[in-house]
């Protein structure tokens, strides 16, 4: 039985012992996957393609198309479009920059809303119809489906209010009613806490960091890729299997063979995949995603394990 057959058997046993919870199985000693790639594909995996029908992507699009002295504007508790995310527009790769130009006091309230049992009796004074909620509450929860007759209940999340609107609310900071009634369901509403969360206005600019997706991928390759090898025949066989039928796995509890150990050593001290401008992700230890060149081909490589 080779290591792959052993792995299949071991995974079945692990799932059985864990009550079918495959995710509960222990980490293998080694997992190595190598996928041949190209500069364009590398760039695709590290950038965002814009969809003009979302507000965040609209901001990024406008920033890329703005002139030298123009900006795009967006509002949010956090950056509407993340400035650490390069994106593609009209064939070029851009990075956005954002400056806060205005700030309005606000709070985010953590809340829980659970369905009320159908036969449960509720004091009428503790219940409010959804249609009777003040406008500030209806607006705050407009994207939660509360305008429906039978909204989804049974979850915890947060909702944002401007400080100026809190006094007009019957739900925050402390609910004046325990239960909200819809035509086909009722929900018990509880506030679990709050944090300051001002609503900020951001002005965005953007600059092209690569004139093509392929050029951006080449920049990543020049930054982090390393040559795997030279390898002796037995170590090369490990790599070849990780390419032909990934992942190559050494099951939990087994020690690495000498060839496997030599392959792992090739990754020590090498840079993990990162975008240009991101902090270095090299250093001691082996694990994560790497870009490497092997026998005149480029590979996106993932290596993980519980090696001592």
Coordinates of C-alpha atoms in Angstrom, one line a residue:
X1 CA 0.0 0.0 0.0
X2 CA 1.6 3.3 -1.0
X3 CA 1.2 6.6 0.9
X4 CA -1.9 7.7 -1.1
X5 CA -3.7 4.4 -0.5
X6 CA -2.8 4.7 3.2
X7 CA -4.1 8.3 3.3
X8 CA -7.4 7.3 1.8
X9 CA -7.8 4.5 4.4
X10 CA -6.6 6.8 7.2
X11 CA -9.0 9.6 6.2
X12 CA -11.9 7.2 6.3
X13 CA -10.9 6.0 9.8
X14 CA -10.4 9.5 11.0
X15 CA -13.8 10.6 9.7
X16 CA -15.4 7.6 11.4
X17 CA -13.7 8.3 14.7
X18 CA -14.7 12.0 14.5
X19 CA -18.3 11.1 13.9
X20 CA -18.1 12.0 10.2
X21 CA -16.4 15.4 10.9
X22 CA -13.6 15.3 8.3
X23 CA -12.5 18.7 9.3
X24 CA -11.9 17.4 12.8
X25 CA -9.2 15.0 11.6
X26 CA -5.6 15.8 12.6
X27 CA -3.2 17.6 10.3
X28 CA -1.0 15.4 8.1
X29 CA 2.7 15.3 8.6
X30 CA 3.0 16.8 5.1
X31 CA 0.7 18.0 2.3
X32 CA 2.3 19.3 -0.9
X33 CA 0.4 20.5 -3.9
X34 CA 2.0 22.0 -7.1
X35 CA -0.1 23.6 -9.9
X36 CA 1.5 24.8 -13.0
X37 CA 0.7 28.4 -13.6
X38 CA 1.6 31.5 -15.6
X39 CA 2.2 35.2 -14.9
X40 CA -1.4 36.1 -15.9
X41 CA -2.9 33.5 -13.6
X42 CA -0.8 34.6 -10.7
X43 CA -2.0 38.1 -11.2
X44 CA -5.6 37.0 -11.4
X45 CA -5.3 35.2 -8.1
X46 CA -3.9 38.3 -6.4
X47 CA -6.1 41.0 -7.9
X48 CA -9.8 41.9 -8.0
X49 CA -11.9 42.3 -11.2
X50 CA -14.4 45.1 -10.9
X51 CA -18.1 44.7 -11.1
X52 CA -19.7 48.1 -11.8
X53 CA -23.0 47.2 -10.1
X54 CA -21.4 47.3 -6.6
X55 CA -20.8 50.6 -4.7
X56 CA -17.3 49.6 -3.6
X57 CA -16.3 48.6 -7.2
X58 CA -17.9 51.8 -8.6
X59 CA -15.6 53.9 -6.3
X60 CA -12.5 52.0 -7.5
X61 CA -13.6 52.3 -11.1
X62 CA -14.2 56.1 -10.8
X63 CA -10.8 56.5 -9.0
X64 CA -9.0 54.7 -11.9
X65 CA -10.7 56.9 -14.5
X66 CA -10.4 60.2 -12.6
X67 CA -7.9 62.8 -13.7
X68 CA -4.7 63.8 -11.9
X69 CA -6.6 66.4 -9.8
X70 CA -9.9 64.4 -9.4
X71 CA -11.1 62.0 -6.7
X72 CA -13.9 59.5 -6.2
X73 CA -15.9 59.7 -3.0
X74 CA -17.4 57.0 -0.8
X75 CA -18.8 56.6 2.7
X76 CA -18.6 53.8 5.3
X77 CA -17.6 52.7 8.7
X78 CA -14.5 51.2 7.1
X79 CA -13.0 51.8 3.7
X80 CA -15.7 51.0 1.1
X81 CA -13.0 49.7 -1.2
X82 CA -9.9 48.2 0.5
X83 CA -6.8 50.1 -0.4
X84 CA -4.7 46.9 0.1
X85 CA -6.5 45.2 -2.8
X86 CA -5.0 45.7 -6.2
X87 CA -7.6 45.6 -9.0
X88 CA -7.8 45.4 -12.8
X89 CA -9.4 48.0 -15.0
X90 CA -9.1 48.4 -18.7
X91 CA -6.2 45.9 -18.8
X92 CA -4.0 47.6 -16.2
X93 CA -3.5 46.9 -12.5
X94 CA -4.3 49.7 -10.1
X95 CA -3.9 50.4 -6.4
X96 CA -6.2 52.8 -4.6
X97 CA -5.4 55.3 -1.9
X98 CA -8.0 56.8 0.5
X99 CA -8.1 59.9 2.7
X100 CA -10.8 60.5 5.3
X101 CA -12.3 63.9 4.7
X102 CA -15.3 63.9 7.0
X103 CA -16.6 62.0 10.0
X104 CA -20.0 61.7 11.6
X105 CA -20.4 60.2 15.0
X106 CA -22.1 56.8 15.0
X107 CA -22.3 53.5 16.8
X108 CA -22.6 49.8 15.8
X109 CA -24.9 47.8 18.0
X110 CA -24.6 44.1 18.3
X111 CA -28.0 42.4 18.4
X112 CA -29.6 39.0 18.4
X113 CA -33.1 38.3 17.0
X114 CA -34.6 34.8 17.5
X115 CA -38.0 33.5 16.4
X116 CA -40.7 33.5 19.1
X117 CA -42.5 30.1 19.5
X118 CA -45.8 30.1 17.7
X119 CA -47.9 29.5 20.8
X120 CA -45.9 31.7 23.1
X121 CA -47.9 34.5 24.8
X122 CA -46.3 38.0 24.8
X123 CA -47.6 41.0 26.7
X124 CA -49.0 43.4 24.1
X125 CA -47.0 46.3 25.7
X126 CA -43.8 44.4 24.9
X127 CA -44.6 43.8 21.3
X128 CA -44.5 46.2 18.3
X129 CA -45.5 45.6 14.7
X130 CA -42.7 46.0 12.2
X131 CA -44.8 48.6 10.3
X132 CA -45.0 50.7 13.5
X133 CA -41.2 51.0 13.9
X134 CA -39.8 54.5 13.7
X135 CA -38.3 55.5 10.3
X136 CA -34.8 55.4 11.7
X137 CA -35.2 51.8 12.7
X138 CA -36.8 50.8 9.4
X139 CA -34.0 52.4 7.5
X140 CA -31.3 50.8 9.7
X141 CA -32.7 47.4 9.1
X142 CA -33.8 47.9 5.5
X143 CA -31.2 45.5 4.1
X144 CA -32.1 42.7 6.6
X145 CA -35.3 41.8 4.9
X146 CA -37.5 43.3 7.6
X147 CA -39.9 44.7 5.0
X148 CA -40.9 41.1 4.2
X149 CA -43.9 39.4 5.8
X150 CA -41.7 36.5 7.0
X151 CA -38.1 37.7 7.4
X152 CA -35.2 35.4 8.3
X153 CA -34.7 35.2 12.1
X154 CA -32.3 33.4 14.3
X155 CA -29.0 35.2 14.1
X156 CA -26.6 37.6 15.7
X157 CA -24.9 40.5 13.9
X158 CA -24.5 44.3 14.1
X159 CA -26.4 47.3 12.9
X160 CA -25.2 50.9 12.5
X161 CA -26.9 54.1 13.7
X162 CA -25.7 57.7 13.5
X163 CA -25.6 59.1 17.0
X164 CA -28.1 61.8 16.0
X165 CA -30.6 59.1 15.2
X166 CA -30.3 57.0 18.4
X167 CA -32.8 59.1 20.4
X168 CA -35.5 58.4 17.8
X169 CA -35.0 54.6 17.9
X170 CA -37.1 52.2 20.0
X171 CA -34.6 49.4 19.4
X172 CA -31.3 50.9 20.5
X173 CA -29.5 51.5 22.8
X174 CA -32.0 49.5 24.9
X175 CA -35.0 48.0 23.2
X176 CA -38.3 49.5 24.3
X177 CA -40.0 46.3 23.1
X178 CA -39.0 42.7 23.5
X179 CA -40.7 41.4 20.4
X180 CA -41.2 42.6 16.8
X181 CA -44.2 41.2 15.0
X182 CA -44.5 40.6 11.2
X183 CA -47.6 39.3 9.4
X184 CA -46.2 35.7 9.4
X185 CA -43.7 35.6 12.3
X186 CA -42.4 37.2 15.4
X187 CA -38.9 37.9 16.6
X188 CA -37.4 38.5 20.1
X189 CA -34.9 41.4 19.8
X190 CA -32.0 41.9 22.2
X191 CA -29.0 44.3 22.1
X192 CA -25.8 42.7 23.2
X193 CA -23.5 45.7 23.3
X194 CA -22.2 48.6 21.1
X195 CA -19.0 50.2 20.0
X196 CA -18.2 53.6 18.6
X197 CA -18.3 53.5 14.8
X198 CA -18.2 56.9 13.1
X199 CA -19.4 57.1 9.5
X200 CA -16.5 58.4 7.4
X201 CA -16.3 60.0 4.1
X202 CA -13.4 58.9 2.0
X203 CA -11.8 60.5 -1.1
X204 CA -10.1 57.9 -3.4
X205 CA -7.3 58.3 -5.9
X206 CA -5.7 55.4 -7.8
X207 CA -2.5 54.8 -9.7
X208 CA -1.6 52.1 -12.2
X209 CA 1.1 49.9 -10.8
X210 CA 1.4 47.6 -13.9
X211 CA 0.3 48.2 -17.5
X212 CA -1.0 44.7 -17.9
X213 CA -2.0 41.7 -15.8
X214 CA 0.9 39.7 -17.2
X215 CA 3.3 42.5 -16.1
X216 CA 1.9 42.4 -12.6
X217 CA 2.3 38.7 -12.5
X218 CA 5.9 38.9 -13.6
X219 CA 6.6 41.5 -10.9
X220 CA 5.2 39.0 -8.3
X221 CA 7.4 36.3 -9.8
X222 CA 10.5 38.4 -9.6
X223 CA 9.7 39.3 -6.0
X224 CA 9.0 35.8 -4.5
X225 CA 9.7 33.0 -6.9
X226 CA 12.6 30.6 -6.3
X227 CA 14.2 27.7 -8.1
X228 CA 13.4 24.3 -6.8
X229 CA 16.4 22.0 -7.1
X230 CA 18.6 20.6 -8.2
X231 CA 17.0 17.5 -6.8
X232 CA 18.2 13.9 -6.6
X233 CA 16.1 11.3 -8.4
X234 CA 14.2 10.2 -5.2
X235 CA 13.3 13.7 -4.2
X236 CA 12.3 14.6 -7.7
X237 CA 9.9 11.7 -7.6
X238 CA 8.1 13.3 -4.6
X239 CA 7.8 16.6 -6.5
X240 CA 6.7 14.9 -9.7
X241 CA 3.9 13.2 -7.8
X242 CA 2.8 16.5 -6.2
X243 CA 2.5 17.9 -9.7
X244 CA 0.8 14.9 -11.3
X245 CA -1.7 14.0 -8.6
X246 CA -1.8 16.6 -5.8
X247 CA -1.8 16.7 -2.9
X248 CA 1.2 14.5 -2.1
X249 CA 0.5 13.6 1.6
X250 CA 2.4 12.0 4.4
X251 CA -0.3 10.9 6.8
X252 CA -0.4 12.0 10.4
X253 CA 1.9 10.0 12.6
X254 CA 4.3 9.0 9.9
X255 CA 7.8 10.5 9.7
X256 CA 9.2 12.1 6.6
X257 CA 11.4 10.0 4.5
X258 CA 14.9 11.3 3.6
X259 CA 13.8 12.4 0.1
X260 CA 10.6 14.1 1.5
X261 CA 12.7 15.9 4.1
X262 CA 15.1 17.2 1.4
X263 CA 12.1 18.5 -0.6
X264 CA 10.8 20.4 2.5
X265 CA 14.3 21.9 3.1
X266 CA 14.1 23.6 -0.3
X267 CA 11.3 25.9 1.1
X268 CA 13.2 27.0 4.3
X269 CA 13.8 30.7 4.3
X270 CA 12.0 31.3 1.0
X271 CA 9.4 34.1 0.5
X272 CA 5.7 33.2 0.6
X273 CA 3.5 34.6 -2.1
X274 CA 2.7 38.2 -1.5
X275 CA 1.8 41.3 -3.5
X276 CA 4.3 44.0 -4.3
X277 CA 4.3 46.5 -1.5
X278 CA 3.1 43.9 1.1
X279 CA 5.4 43.1 4.0
X280 CA 7.8 40.2 3.5
X281 CA 6.5 36.8 4.4
X282 CA 9.7 34.9 4.5
X283 CA 11.7 33.8 7.5
X284 CA 11.9 30.6 9.5
X285 CA 9.5 27.8 9.2
X286 CA 7.9 26.2 6.2
X287 CA 4.2 26.5 5.4
X288 CA 1.8 28.4 3.1
X289 CA 1.8 29.3 -0.5
X290 CA 4.9 29.7 -2.6
X291 CA 5.8 30.5 -6.2
X292 CA 8.6 28.4 -7.6
X293 CA 10.2 27.4 -10.9
X294 CA 10.9 23.8 -11.6
X295 CA 12.1 22.3 -14.8
X296 CA 11.4 25.5 -16.8
X297 CA 7.8 25.8 -15.5
X298 CA 6.2 28.1 -12.9
X299 CA 4.2 26.5 -10.1
X300 CA 1.8 27.9 -7.5
X301 CA 2.6 25.6 -4.5
X302 CA 0.9 25.0 -1.2
X303 CA 2.8 23.1 1.5
X304 CA 1.4 22.4 5.0
X305 CA 2.0 20.0 7.7
X306 CA 2.6 19.2 11.4
X307 CA 6.3 18.5 11.1
X308 CA 8.3 18.7 14.4

